mmCIF file of C-alpha atoms in Angstrom:
data_model
loop_
_atom_site.group_PDB
_atom_site.id
_atom_site.type_symbol
_atom_site.label_atom_id
_atom_site.label_comp_id
_atom_site.label_asym_id
_atom_site.label_seq_id
_atom_site.Cartn_x
_atom_site.Cartn_y
_atom_site.Cartn_z
ATOM 1 C CA MET A 1 1.244 37.373 6.796
ATOM 2 C CA LYS A 2 -1.323 36.671 4.091
ATOM 3 C CA LEU A 3 -4.390 34.579 4.864
ATOM 4 C CA GLN A 4 -3.356 31.967 2.274
ATOM 5 C CA GLN A 5 0.041 31.507 3.993
ATOM 6 C CA ILE A 6 -1.560 31.136 7.423
ATOM 7 C CA THR A 7 -4.013 28.560 6.064
ATOM 8 C CA LEU A 8 -1.224 26.587 4.401
ATOM 9 C CA ILE A 9 0.902 26.538 7.569
ATOM 10 C CA THR A 10 -2.115 25.433 9.623
ATOM 11 C CA LEU A 11 -2.865 22.589 7.208
ATOM 12 C CA LEU A 12 0.765 21.439 7.283
ATOM 13 C CA LEU A 13 0.794 21.444 11.087
ATOM 14 C CA ILE A 14 -2.405 19.374 11.159
ATOM 15 C CA PHE A 15 -0.969 16.934 8.620
ATOM 16 C CA PHE A 16 2.271 16.344 10.537
ATOM 17 C CA SER A 17 0.447 16.150 13.880
ATOM 18 C CA CYS A 18 -1.860 13.461 12.492
ATOM 19 C CA SER A 19 1.124 11.536 11.137
ATOM 20 C CA ILE A 20 2.741 11.552 14.560
ATOM 21 C CA MET A 21 -0.482 10.601 16.324
ATOM 22 C CA THR A 22 -1.240 7.699 14.004
ATOM 23 C CA ALA A 23 2.258 6.165 14.063
ATOM 24 C CA GLN A 24 2.037 2.838 15.885
ATOM 25 C CA LYS A 25 4.538 1.652 18.485
ATOM 26 C CA MET A 26 5.055 -1.933 19.568
ATOM 27 C CA GLN A 27 5.754 -2.850 23.191
ATOM 28 C CA ILE A 28 7.800 -6.026 23.575
ATOM 29 C CA GLU A 29 8.592 -8.399 26.463
ATOM 30 C CA TYR A 30 11.046 -11.277 26.167
ATOM 31 C CA ILE A 31 9.612 -14.682 27.169
ATOM 32 C CA GLY A 32 12.179 -17.314 26.138
ATOM 33 C CA ASN A 33 13.130 -19.956 23.600
ATOM 34 C CA ALA A 34 10.385 -21.307 21.368
ATOM 35 C CA ALA A 35 11.514 -23.876 18.798
ATOM 36 C CA GLU A 36 14.900 -25.614 18.814
ATOM 37 C CA GLN A 37 16.338 -29.076 18.167
ATOM 38 C CA LYS A 38 19.569 -30.787 19.120
ATOM 39 C CA GLY A 39 21.868 -31.170 16.133
ATOM 40 C CA MET A 40 19.663 -28.923 13.993
ATOM 41 C CA HIS A 41 19.328 -25.335 12.926
ATOM 42 C CA VAL A 42 15.781 -24.090 13.469
ATOM 43 C CA TRP A 43 15.282 -20.860 11.581
ATOM 44 C CA GLY A 44 12.193 -18.789 12.135
ATOM 45 C CA SER A 45 8.852 -20.117 13.277
ATOM 46 C CA SER A 46 5.453 -19.075 11.995
ATOM 47 C CA PRO A 47 2.627 -19.539 14.534
ATOM 48 C CA ILE A 48 -1.074 -20.281 14.232
ATOM 49 C CA GLU A 49 -3.735 -21.275 16.755
ATOM 50 C CA GLY A 50 -5.245 -24.521 15.511
ATOM 51 C CA LYS A 51 -8.810 -25.735 15.757
ATOM 52 C CA ASP A 52 -7.540 -28.022 18.532
ATOM 53 C CA GLY A 53 -6.730 -24.972 20.674
ATOM 54 C CA LYS A 54 -2.992 -25.670 20.480
ATOM 55 C CA ILE A 55 -0.343 -23.374 19.040
ATOM 56 C CA HIS A 56 1.354 -24.745 15.938
ATOM 57 C CA LEU A 57 4.702 -23.474 14.668
ATOM 58 C CA TYR A 58 6.084 -24.056 11.182
ATOM 59 C CA ALA A 59 9.840 -23.525 10.985
ATOM 60 C CA ALA A 60 12.718 -24.011 8.555
ATOM 61 C CA GLN A 61 15.221 -26.633 9.774
ATOM 62 C CA TRP A 62 18.353 -28.453 8.596
ATOM 63 C CA PRO A 63 21.194 -30.454 10.199
ATOM 64 C CA ILE A 64 24.140 -28.485 11.595
ATOM 65 C CA ALA A 65 26.682 -31.066 10.436
ATOM 66 C CA THR A 66 25.922 -31.079 6.711
ATOM 67 C CA GLN A 67 26.673 -27.391 6.074
ATOM 68 C CA PRO A 68 28.844 -25.914 8.871
ATOM 69 C CA ASP A 69 28.887 -22.495 7.137
ATOM 70 C CA PHE A 70 25.081 -22.098 7.611
ATOM 71 C CA SER A 71 24.441 -22.459 3.862
ATOM 72 C CA GLY A 72 22.159 -25.423 4.552
ATOM 73 C CA TRP A 73 19.230 -22.996 4.468
ATOM 74 C CA PHE A 74 19.250 -23.110 0.666
ATOM 75 C CA LYS A 75 20.719 -26.611 0.257
ATOM 76 C CA ASP A 76 19.339 -29.057 2.830
ATOM 77 C CA CYS A 77 16.336 -27.340 4.400
ATOM 78 C CA GLU A 78 12.856 -28.694 5.178
ATOM 79 C CA ILE A 79 9.870 -27.281 7.036
ATOM 80 C CA GLY A 80 9.257 -28.702 10.494
ATOM 81 C CA HIS A 81 6.073 -28.693 12.573
ATOM 82 C CA TYR A 82 6.059 -27.924 16.332
ATOM 83 C CA VAL A 83 3.131 -27.851 18.779
ATOM 84 C CA SER A 84 2.482 -26.461 22.267
ATOM 85 C CA ASP A 85 -0.446 -25.949 24.614
ATOM 86 C CA SER A 86 0.770 -22.380 25.186
ATOM 87 C CA PRO A 87 2.091 -19.572 22.956
ATOM 88 C CA GLU A 88 5.042 -19.376 25.344
ATOM 89 C CA GLY A 89 5.987 -23.038 24.925
ATOM 90 C CA PRO A 90 7.593 -25.409 25.450
ATOM 91 C CA PHE A 91 7.063 -26.591 21.869
ATOM 92 C CA GLU A 92 7.277 -30.247 20.900
ATOM 93 C CA TYR A 93 8.580 -31.322 17.518
ATOM 94 C CA VAL A 94 5.887 -33.211 15.561
ATOM 95 C CA GLY A 95 7.608 -33.973 12.276
ATOM 96 C CA VAL A 96 8.315 -32.763 8.768
ATOM 97 C CA ALA A 97 5.512 -30.740 7.178
ATOM 98 C CA ILE A 98 7.167 -30.049 3.816
ATOM 99 C CA GLU A 99 10.110 -32.173 2.737
ATOM 100 C CA ASP A 100 13.122 -31.278 0.622
ATOM 101 C CA LYS A 101 12.783 -32.984 -2.759
ATOM 102 C CA ASP A 102 16.082 -31.640 -4.155
ATOM 103 C CA GLY A 103 16.238 -30.856 -7.873
ATOM 104 C CA GLU A 104 13.598 -28.336 -8.901
ATOM 105 C CA PHE A 105 11.801 -28.339 -5.525
ATOM 106 C CA ASN A 106 14.880 -27.782 -3.438
ATOM 107 C CA SER A 107 15.244 -26.706 0.203
ATOM 108 C CA PRO A 108 11.793 -25.358 1.233
ATOM 109 C CA HIS A 109 12.510 -22.438 3.535
ATOM 110 C CA ASN A 110 11.081 -19.385 5.371
ATOM 111 C CA PRO A 111 7.491 -20.595 5.895
ATOM 112 C CA THR A 112 4.615 -18.299 6.803
ATOM 113 C CA ILE A 113 1.277 -19.792 7.812
ATOM 114 C CA SER A 114 -2.100 -18.057 7.673
ATOM 115 C CA TYR A 115 -5.755 -18.931 8.253
ATOM 116 C CA ILE A 116 -8.024 -17.133 5.819
ATOM 117 C CA ASP A 117 -11.608 -17.913 4.766
ATOM 118 C CA GLY A 118 -11.752 -21.097 6.888
ATOM 119 C CA GLN A 119 -8.627 -22.580 5.312
ATOM 120 C CA TYR A 120 -4.928 -22.781 6.184
ATOM 121 C CA GLN A 121 -2.305 -21.443 3.773
ATOM 122 C CA LEU A 122 1.391 -22.284 4.045
ATOM 123 C CA CYS A 123 3.631 -20.100 1.879
ATOM 124 C CA PHE A 124 7.388 -20.612 1.576
ATOM 125 C CA ILE A 125 10.288 -20.466 -0.872
ATOM 126 C CA VAL A 126 12.160 -23.109 -2.839
ATOM 127 C CA ASN A 127 15.004 -22.968 -5.344
ATOM 128 C CA GLU A 128 16.406 -25.214 -8.055
ATOM 129 C CA ASN A 129 19.538 -27.287 -7.387
ATOM 130 C CA ASP A 130 20.906 -24.932 -4.686
ATOM 131 C CA ASP A 131 20.792 -21.967 -7.105
ATOM 132 C CA LEU A 132 19.248 -18.852 -5.536
ATOM 133 C CA VAL A 133 18.695 -17.245 -8.930
ATOM 134 C CA TYR A 134 15.682 -19.551 -9.230
ATOM 135 C CA GLN A 135 14.046 -18.782 -5.888
ATOM 136 C CA ARG A 136 10.262 -18.769 -6.139
ATOM 137 C CA ILE A 137 7.226 -18.770 -3.855
ATOM 138 C CA VAL A 138 5.040 -21.816 -3.201
ATOM 139 C CA MET A 139 1.553 -21.856 -1.660
ATOM 140 C CA MET A 140 0.109 -25.009 -0.134
ATOM 141 C CA VAL A 141 -3.352 -25.159 1.447
ATOM 142 C CA ALA A 142 -5.193 -27.470 3.847
ATOM 143 C CA ASP A 143 -8.385 -27.725 5.885
ATOM 144 C CA ASP A 144 -6.522 -28.894 8.991
ATOM 145 C CA LEU A 145 -3.042 -28.926 10.492
ATOM 146 C CA ASN A 146 -2.332 -32.628 9.951
ATOM 147 C CA ASP A 147 0.189 -31.738 7.215
ATOM 148 C CA THR A 148 -2.009 -32.957 4.389
ATOM 149 C CA TRP A 149 -0.998 -29.988 2.261
ATOM 150 C CA ARG A 150 -1.992 -29.640 -1.399
ATOM 151 C CA PRO A 151 -1.002 -27.046 -4.041
ATOM 152 C CA ALA A 152 -3.204 -23.948 -4.261
ATOM 153 C CA LYS A 153 -5.704 -24.146 -7.114
ATOM 154 C CA GLY A 154 -4.313 -21.079 -8.876
ATOM 155 C CA ALA A 155 -0.714 -22.311 -8.615
ATOM 156 C CA GLU A 156 1.438 -24.509 -10.818
ATOM 157 C CA PRO A 157 1.157 -28.293 -10.196
ATOM 158 C CA ASP A 158 3.927 -28.185 -7.548
ATOM 159 C CA GLY A 159 2.349 -25.237 -5.726
ATOM 160 C CA THR A 160 4.433 -22.453 -7.261
ATOM 161 C CA ILE A 161 2.315 -19.306 -6.964
ATOM 162 C CA LEU A 162 4.858 -16.629 -7.936
ATOM 163 C CA ARG A 163 8.065 -16.547 -9.980
ATOM 164 C CA LYS A 164 10.410 -13.755 -10.993
ATOM 165 C CA THR A 165 8.878 -11.829 -13.882
ATOM 166 C CA LYS A 166 10.408 -11.747 -17.367
ATOM 167 C CA ASP A 167 8.545 -8.543 -18.228
ATOM 168 C CA SER A 168 11.094 -5.715 -18.469
ATOM 169 C CA THR A 169 8.405 -3.120 -17.708
ATOM 170 C CA ILE A 170 7.806 -4.476 -14.192
ATOM 171 C CA TRP A 171 9.725 -3.006 -11.250
ATOM 172 C CA ASN A 172 11.506 -6.205 -10.083
ATOM 173 C CA HIS A 173 12.451 -7.788 -13.414
ATOM 174 C CA THR A 174 16.121 -7.232 -12.460
ATOM 175 C CA ALA A 175 15.759 -9.209 -9.213
ATOM 176 C CA ARG A 176 19.065 -10.919 -8.476
ATOM 177 C CA ILE A 177 17.748 -13.959 -6.578
ATOM 178 C CA GLY A 178 14.219 -14.456 -7.799
ATOM 179 C CA VAL A 179 11.285 -13.675 -5.486
ATOM 180 C CA SER A 180 11.195 -14.730 -1.842
ATOM 181 C CA ASN A 181 9.937 -14.399 1.734
ATOM 182 C CA PRO A 182 6.144 -14.292 1.223
ATOM 183 C CA SER A 183 3.508 -12.993 3.613
ATOM 184 C CA LEU A 184 -0.226 -13.269 2.873
ATOM 185 C CA VAL A 185 -3.156 -11.162 4.125
ATOM 186 C CA LYS A 186 -6.771 -10.520 3.213
ATOM 187 C CA TYR A 187 -7.375 -6.790 2.932
ATOM 188 C CA LYS A 188 -10.556 -5.015 1.810
ATOM 189 C CA GLY A 189 -11.865 -8.105 0.051
ATOM 190 C CA LYS A 190 -8.646 -8.808 -1.859
ATOM 191 C CA TYR A 191 -5.749 -11.153 -1.141
ATOM 192 C CA HIS A 192 -2.327 -9.515 -0.932
ATOM 193 C CA LEU A 193 0.810 -11.629 -1.278
ATOM 194 C CA TYR A 194 3.782 -9.531 -0.193
ATOM 195 C CA HIS A 195 7.254 -10.637 -1.246
ATOM 196 C CA LYS A 196 10.894 -9.560 -1.373
ATOM 197 C CA SER A 197 13.072 -8.794 -4.390
ATOM 198 C CA VAL A 198 16.752 -7.873 -4.389
ATOM 199 C CA ILE A 199 16.996 -5.237 -7.121
ATOM 200 C CA LYS A 200 19.623 -2.849 -8.479
ATOM 201 C CA ARG A 201 20.296 0.452 -6.735
ATOM 202 C CA LEU A 202 19.489 3.579 -8.702
ATOM 203 C CA SER A 203 22.272 5.953 -7.632
ATOM 204 C CA LYS A 204 25.209 3.595 -7.072
ATOM 205 C CA LYS A 205 26.439 0.082 -7.648
ATOM 206 C CA GLY A 206 25.044 -2.911 -5.848
ATOM 207 C CA HIS A 207 21.608 -4.214 -4.932
ATOM 208 C CA VAL A 208 18.998 -3.385 -2.325
ATOM 209 C CA TYR A 209 16.213 -5.341 -0.564
ATOM 210 C CA VAL A 210 12.729 -4.086 -1.483
ATOM 211 C CA TYR A 211 9.177 -5.410 -1.029
ATOM 212 C CA GLY A 212 6.316 -5.644 -3.490
ATOM 213 C CA VAL A 213 2.843 -7.140 -3.671
ATOM 214 C CA VAL A 214 0.696 -9.183 -6.051
ATOM 215 C CA VAL A 215 -3.076 -9.311 -5.604
ATOM 216 C CA ALA A 216 -5.814 -11.882 -6.252
ATOM 217 C CA ASP A 217 -9.593 -12.114 -6.072
ATOM 218 C CA HIS A 218 -9.344 -15.583 -4.496
ATOM 219 C CA VAL A 219 -6.948 -16.691 -1.777
ATOM 220 C CA GLU A 220 -5.651 -19.610 -3.874
ATOM 221 C CA GLY A 221 -4.959 -17.290 -6.784
ATOM 222 C CA PRO A 222 -4.051 -16.840 -9.480
ATOM 223 C CA TYR A 223 -2.154 -13.683 -8.442
ATOM 224 C CA ASN A 224 -1.688 -10.869 -10.925
ATOM 225 C CA LYS A 225 1.493 -10.694 -12.987
ATOM 226 C CA THR A 226 1.918 -6.930 -12.661
ATOM 227 C CA PRO A 227 3.308 -6.650 -9.122
ATOM 228 C CA THR A 228 3.518 -3.321 -7.341
ATOM 229 C CA GLN A 229 6.548 -2.043 -5.425
ATOM 230 C CA VAL A 230 5.462 -1.019 -1.912
ATOM 231 C CA THR A 231 8.703 0.050 -0.171
ATOM 232 C CA SER A 232 11.479 2.395 -1.238
ATOM 233 C CA ARG A 233 15.016 1.525 -2.316
ATOM 234 C CA GLU A 234 16.116 4.163 0.194
ATOM 235 C CA MET A 235 14.880 2.148 3.181
ATOM 236 C CA PRO A 236 15.964 -1.506 2.785
ATOM 237 C CA LEU A 237 14.165 -4.234 4.722
ATOM 238 C CA GLU A 238 14.233 -7.993 5.098
ATOM 239 C CA ASP A 239 11.825 -10.690 6.325
ATOM 240 C CA ALA A 240 8.674 -8.567 6.362
ATOM 241 C CA TYR A 241 5.650 -10.140 8.046
ATOM 242 C CA ALA A 242 2.379 -8.518 6.930
ATOM 243 C CA PHE A 243 -0.760 -8.239 9.050
ATOM 244 C CA THR A 244 -3.874 -6.080 9.238
ATOM 245 C CA MET A 245 -5.010 -3.976 12.181
ATOM 246 C CA ASN A 246 -7.280 -0.931 12.512
ATOM 247 C CA ASP A 247 -8.128 -0.981 8.796
ATOM 248 C CA SER A 248 -4.435 -0.666 7.840
ATOM 249 C CA VAL A 249 -1.707 -3.053 6.702
ATOM 250 C CA PHE A 250 1.444 -3.369 8.801
ATOM 251 C CA PHE A 251 4.866 -4.951 8.339
ATOM 252 C CA VAL A 252 7.238 -6.121 11.048
ATOM 253 C CA SER A 253 10.630 -6.465 9.396
ATOM 254 C CA ARG A 254 14.353 -6.510 9.983
ATOM 255 C CA ASP A 255 15.964 -3.066 9.714
ATOM 256 C CA PHE A 256 18.302 -4.187 6.942
ATOM 257 C CA GLY A 257 19.535 -0.701 6.072
ATOM 258 C CA ARG A 258 20.065 0.682 9.606
ATOM 259 C CA SER A 259 17.280 3.168 8.923
ATOM 260 C CA LEU A 260 16.260 3.574 12.585
ATOM 261 C CA GLY A 261 18.981 1.633 14.433
ATOM 262 C CA SER A 262 21.234 -1.374 14.020
ATOM 263 C CA THR A 263 20.581 -4.253 11.626
ATOM 264 C CA GLY A 264 20.134 -6.462 14.695
ATOM 265 C CA GLY A 265 16.701 -4.998 15.346
ATOM 266 C CA GLY A 266 13.535 -4.414 13.402
ATOM 267 C CA LEU A 267 10.941 -1.980 12.111
ATOM 268 C CA LEU A 268 7.170 -1.570 12.271
ATOM 269 C CA TRP A 269 5.726 -0.219 9.021
ATOM 270 C CA LYS A 270 2.214 1.098 8.344
ATOM 271 C CA SER A 271 0.176 1.494 5.161
ATOM 272 C CA VAL A 272 -3.321 2.932 4.938
ATOM 273 C CA ASP A 273 -3.925 1.406 1.483
ATOM 274 C CA GLY A 274 -1.754 -1.741 1.390
ATOM 275 C CA TYR A 275 0.395 -0.339 -1.431
ATOM 276 C CA ASN A 276 2.493 2.424 0.146
ATOM 277 C CA PHE A 277 4.563 2.051 3.327
ATOM 278 C CA PRO A 278 6.014 5.545 3.922
ATOM 279 C CA LYS A 279 9.101 6.224 5.998
ATOM 280 C CA GLU A 280 7.149 8.731 8.098
ATOM 281 C CA GLU A 281 4.858 5.971 9.374
ATOM 282 C CA THR A 282 7.709 3.611 10.283
ATOM 283 C CA THR A 283 8.955 3.120 13.861
ATOM 284 C CA ARG A 284 11.512 0.931 15.607
ATOM 285 C CA ALA A 285 9.945 -2.421 16.572
ATOM 286 C CA TYR A 286 12.570 -4.464 18.448
ATOM 287 C CA GLU A 287 16.307 -4.709 19.201
ATOM 288 C CA ASP A 288 18.891 -7.514 19.070
ATOM 289 C CA LEU A 289 18.858 -10.443 21.512
ATOM 290 C CA ALA A 290 21.590 -8.936 23.717
ATOM 291 C CA HIS A 291 19.252 -6.040 24.456
ATOM 292 C CA TYR A 292 16.855 -8.443 26.220
ATOM 293 C CA LEU A 293 19.226 -11.049 27.681
ATOM 294 C CA GLY A 294 22.354 -8.964 28.274
ATOM 295 C CA GLU A 295 25.819 -9.359 26.767
ATOM 296 C CA GLU A 296 26.974 -11.420 29.753
ATOM 297 C CA HIS A 297 24.383 -14.114 29.007
ATOM 298 C CA LEU A 298 25.665 -14.424 25.439
ATOM 299 C CA LYS A 299 29.422 -14.111 26.062
ATOM 300 C CA ASP A 300 30.059 -17.874 25.647
ATOM 301 C CA ALA A 301 27.453 -18.386 22.927
ATOM 302 C CA VAL A 302 28.175 -19.800 19.496
ATOM 303 C CA ALA A 303 27.359 -17.386 16.675
ATOM 304 C CA TYR A 304 26.326 -19.588 13.763
ATOM 305 C CA ARG A 305 25.118 -16.510 11.920
ATOM 306 C CA GLY A 306 26.050 -12.891 12.609
ATOM 307 C CA LYS A 307 27.696 -11.669 15.811
ATOM 308 C CA LYS A 308 27.157 -12.598 19.451
ATOM 309 C CA ASP A 309 24.745 -9.717 19.977
ATOM 310 C CA GLY A 310 22.221 -12.024 18.290
ATOM 311 C CA HIS A 311 20.533 -10.043 15.565
ATOM 312 C CA LEU A 312 16.905 -11.114 15.267
ATOM 313 C CA GLU A 313 15.226 -12.060 11.986
ATOM 314 C CA ARG A 314 12.113 -13.675 10.460
ATOM 315 C CA ALA A 315 9.450 -11.830 12.475
ATOM 316 C CA GLN A 316 6.173 -13.771 12.708
ATOM 317 C CA LEU A 317 3.104 -12.853 14.781
ATOM 318 C CA LEU A 318 0.528 -14.922 16.639
ATOM 319 C CA PHE A 319 -2.990 -13.531 16.925
ATOM 320 C CA ILE A 320 -5.142 -14.355 19.954
ATOM 321 C CA ASP A 321 -8.810 -13.318 19.727
ATOM 322 C CA ASP A 322 -7.980 -11.476 16.489
ATOM 323 C CA LYS A 323 -5.326 -9.333 18.183
ATOM 324 C CA PRO A 324 -1.521 -9.555 17.740
ATOM 325 C CA ALA A 325 -0.276 -11.059 21.001
ATOM 326 C CA TYR A 326 3.105 -12.784 20.462
ATOM 327 C CA LEU A 327 6.127 -12.224 18.254
ATOM 328 C CA TYR A 328 8.491 -15.026 17.192
ATOM 329 C CA LEU A 329 12.005 -14.197 15.982
ATOM 330 C CA ALA A 330 14.978 -16.257 14.809
ATOM 331 C CA THR A 331 18.608 -15.849 15.808
ATOM 332 C CA GLY A 332 21.857 -17.567 14.841
ATOM 333 C CA VAL A 333 23.289 -17.234 18.361
ATOM 334 C CA GLN A 334 23.008 -20.246 20.668
ATOM 335 C CA VAL A 335 24.085 -20.782 24.297
ATOM 336 C CA LYS A 336 23.175 -24.492 24.474
ATOM 337 C CA PRO A 337 25.867 -26.962 23.325
ATOM 338 C CA ASP A 338 24.987 -29.065 20.250
ATOM 339 C CA TYR A 339 21.995 -26.889 19.372
ATOM 340 C CA GLY A 340 21.921 -24.634 16.315
ATOM 341 C CA SER A 341 19.997 -21.466 15.535
ATOM 342 C CA SER A 342 16.633 -21.210 17.261
ATOM 343 C CA SER A 343 13.409 -19.298 17.613
ATOM 344 C CA HIS A 344 12.581 -16.948 20.496
ATOM 345 C CA VAL A 345 9.155 -15.746 21.624
ATOM 346 C CA PHE A 346 8.143 -12.292 22.867
ATOM 347 C CA LYS A 347 4.883 -10.965 24.270
ATOM 348 C CA ILE A 348 3.718 -7.833 22.463
ATOM 349 C CA SER A 349 1.158 -5.051 22.593
ATOM 350 C CA PHE A 350 0.586 -1.876 20.594
ATOM 351 C CA GLU A 351 0.218 1.752 21.592
#
């Protein structure tokens, strides 16, 4: 064998060994219910440790009775505020943080809270008159968690920070339901706002869920209008939560395309530059609720969304001492009478 061939094989072996060694794995332990309300759907819950030392959750919520088919998430939703002395709960409902104004600021949903540069940011989605085509991302900011939110300086007057582009040269201009599901991080001195677009498939009919990013020099924007696609059409994902660790950017997301298991579980993605999340660096993150509680526990449950195995969505992480410590996930399966969808909390660590 020629020296050049031996050298090439050696380099390839080193490359693949490093990829395997650097792939992160998340260890997960089920704790219990986090946020729920009688007569209400509580969907997702984004945690933050406040200056008061308490854990605050921001969650989407709407009455069960108004939309029995679960469509209240884009019709009658508001963002609720919950508080606990412990990450593991129990959490007490405080009140409405962001109200539904109907019309052009309709059904605020899927909140994600962050604390960057000494300020709180609350990002979420709204639509116009129940029409998902007009989904867009809003950013509100505050100096405390008393729900005195104001629009970000770089946003439109109502807080809109990102809309679907009209530029046909940009990757997500064909997005079917606007832009949605934001997650904000500070990375290498820049501010990255990750978001979902549902775009056309390349090889066959239909659409696929893909993530992109817009970047700003200031946390309140404005964010650039030339967004970058960061995940592949070949590996669909949903509800990605972005965070930084070990000088890399990570996603925890739902495995929407059954890439590494069922759609009831999720994925852990890794990017060394914040712009590319390769399949090779992606591992399985969590499973469905039945995996942790057992099918017997859920046999008499009501499945408001999905099946009784309780697929888990809307991953959100809580950091304690700057380390990811707890994971909060939503499910449409409920064992308690008169309660709707709810949030569950898990203790986590990383290998």
